[in-house]
C-alpha positions as a Python dict, from the first residue, in 0.01 Angstrom:
ca = {
    (1, 'M'): (0, 0, 0),
    (2, 'S'): (49, -373, 50),
    (3, 'L'): (362, -557, -54),
    (4, 'Y'): (429, -929, -68),
    (5, 'Y'): (637, -1086, 207),
    (6, 'A'): (796, -1431, 212),
    (7, 'I'): (754, -1612, 542),
    (8, 'I'): (996, -1905, 572),
    (9, 'G'): (948, -2141, 864),
    (10, 'E'): (1217, -2397, 945),
    (11, 'D'): (1095, -2706, 1128),
    (12, 'V'): (1239, -2867, 1437),
    (13, 'P'): (1354, -3227, 1384),
    (14, 'D'): (1071, -3484, 1377),
    (15, 'S'): (807, -3212, 1350),
    (16, 'L'): (540, -3425, 1181),
    (17, 'P'): (327, -3502, 1491),
    (18, 'L'): (341, -3134, 1594),
    (19, 'R'): (245, -3027, 1240),
    (20, 'Q'): (-47, -3268, 1225),
    (21, 'A'): (-188, -3140, 1555),
    (22, 'A'): (-164, -2771, 1460),
    (23, 'R'): (-245, -2805, 1088),
    (24, 'P'): (-620, -2725, 1098),
    (25, 'A'): (-561, -2393, 1277),
    (26, 'H'): (-262, -2315, 1051),
    (27, 'L'): (-469, -2377, 736),
    (28, 'A'): (-760, -2171, 869),
    (29, 'R'): (-534, -1864, 893),
    (30, 'L'): (-406, -1924, 540),
    (31, 'Q'): (-764, -1961, 416),
    (32, 'T'): (-843, -1619, 565),
    (33, 'L'): (-552, -1466, 371),
    (34, 'Q'): (-677, -1638, 55),
    (35, 'D'): (-1034, -1519, 112),
    (36, 'E'): (-900, -1163, 148),
    (37, 'G'): (-710, -1197, -183),
    (38, 'R'): (-373, -1160, -7),
    (39, 'L'): (-224, -1509, -44),
    (40, 'L'): (11, -1564, -339),
    (41, 'L'): (121, -1916, -242),
    (42, 'A'): (175, -2141, 56),
    (43, 'G'): (308, -2488, 117),
    (44, 'P'): (554, -2709, 300),
    (45, 'F'): (901, -2831, 204),
    (46, 'P'): (899, -3213, 194),
    (47, 'A'): (1193, -3351, 396),
    (48, 'I'): (1272, -3592, 111),
    (49, 'D'): (1251, -3562, -268),
    (50, 'S'): (887, -3667, -293),
    (51, 'P'): (551, -3489, -316),
    (52, 'D'): (427, -3719, -35),
    (53, 'P'): (714, -3763, 211),
    (54, 'G'): (513, -3990, 443),
    (55, 'P'): (675, -4035, 784),
    (56, 'A'): (979, -3830, 675),
    (57, 'G'): (754, -3526, 709),
    (58, 'F'): (855, -3174, 623),
    (59, 'S'): (1155, -2949, 683),
    (60, 'G'): (968, -2618, 679),
    (61, 'S'): (716, -2401, 500),
    (62, 'L'): (692, -2107, 263),
    (63, 'I'): (410, -1854, 266),
    (64, 'V'): (403, -1555, 32),
    (65, 'A'): (129, -1307, 115),
    (66, 'A'): (50, -936, 104),
    (67, 'F'): (78, -726, 420),
    (68, 'D'): (82, -352, 486),
    (69, 'S'): (435, -362, 631),
    (70, 'L'): (723, -586, 731),
    (71, 'E'): (614, -543, 1093),
    (72, 'A'): (261, -660, 1009),
    (73, 'A'): (398, -964, 826),
    (74, 'Q'): (627, -1047, 1119),
    (75, 'A'): (342, -1014, 1368),
    (76, 'W'): (124, -1242, 1156),
    (77, 'A'): (406, -1497, 1127),
    (78, 'E'): (474, -1493, 1501),
    (79, 'A'): (105, -1568, 1570),
    (80, 'D'): (106, -1878, 1347),
    (81, 'P'): (-22, -2192, 1523),
    (82, 'Y'): (291, -2374, 1404),
    (83, 'V'): (497, -2130, 1612),
    (84, 'A'): (281, -2187, 1920),
    (85, 'A'): (295, -2566, 1870),
    (86, 'G'): (675, -2568, 1844),
    (87, 'V'): (683, -2684, 1480),
    (88, 'Y'): (918, -2407, 1370),
    (89, 'T'): (1262, -2361, 1518),
    (90, 'R'): (1304, -2037, 1323),
    (91, 'V'): (1089, -1805, 1111),
    (92, 'S'): (1226, -1549, 865),
    (93, 'V'): (1017, -1276, 703),
    (94, 'K'): (1148, -1091, 397),
    (95, 'P'): (996, -849, 149),
    (96, 'F'): (920, -1028, -179),
    (97, 'K'): (887, -877, -525),
    (98, 'K'): (680, -1087, -763),
    (99, 'V'): (821, -1063, -1115),
    (100, 'L'): (687, -1371, -1296),
    (101, 'P'): (444, -1503, -1393),
}
């Protein structure tokens, strides 16, 4: 039985160029989760209080998706192109219980 897991990536300082380079591969993996009906939500944290932070970039990301186990979610997170590109300084994976809506 699948559960939701929250994957929280925290960016290195000045990550925007690294993000831009790895973004197509990162989004392709998220699209696969969505196509499989496993993606609840995904998106970045703007580094400033704006929907379009421009050159300020982003401070991290949140992905909430269904996996068969914590270990499977961690393995998926570790294989993210943002990890390989050095965008994230740290990634946390936690079980997530959707209550609302």
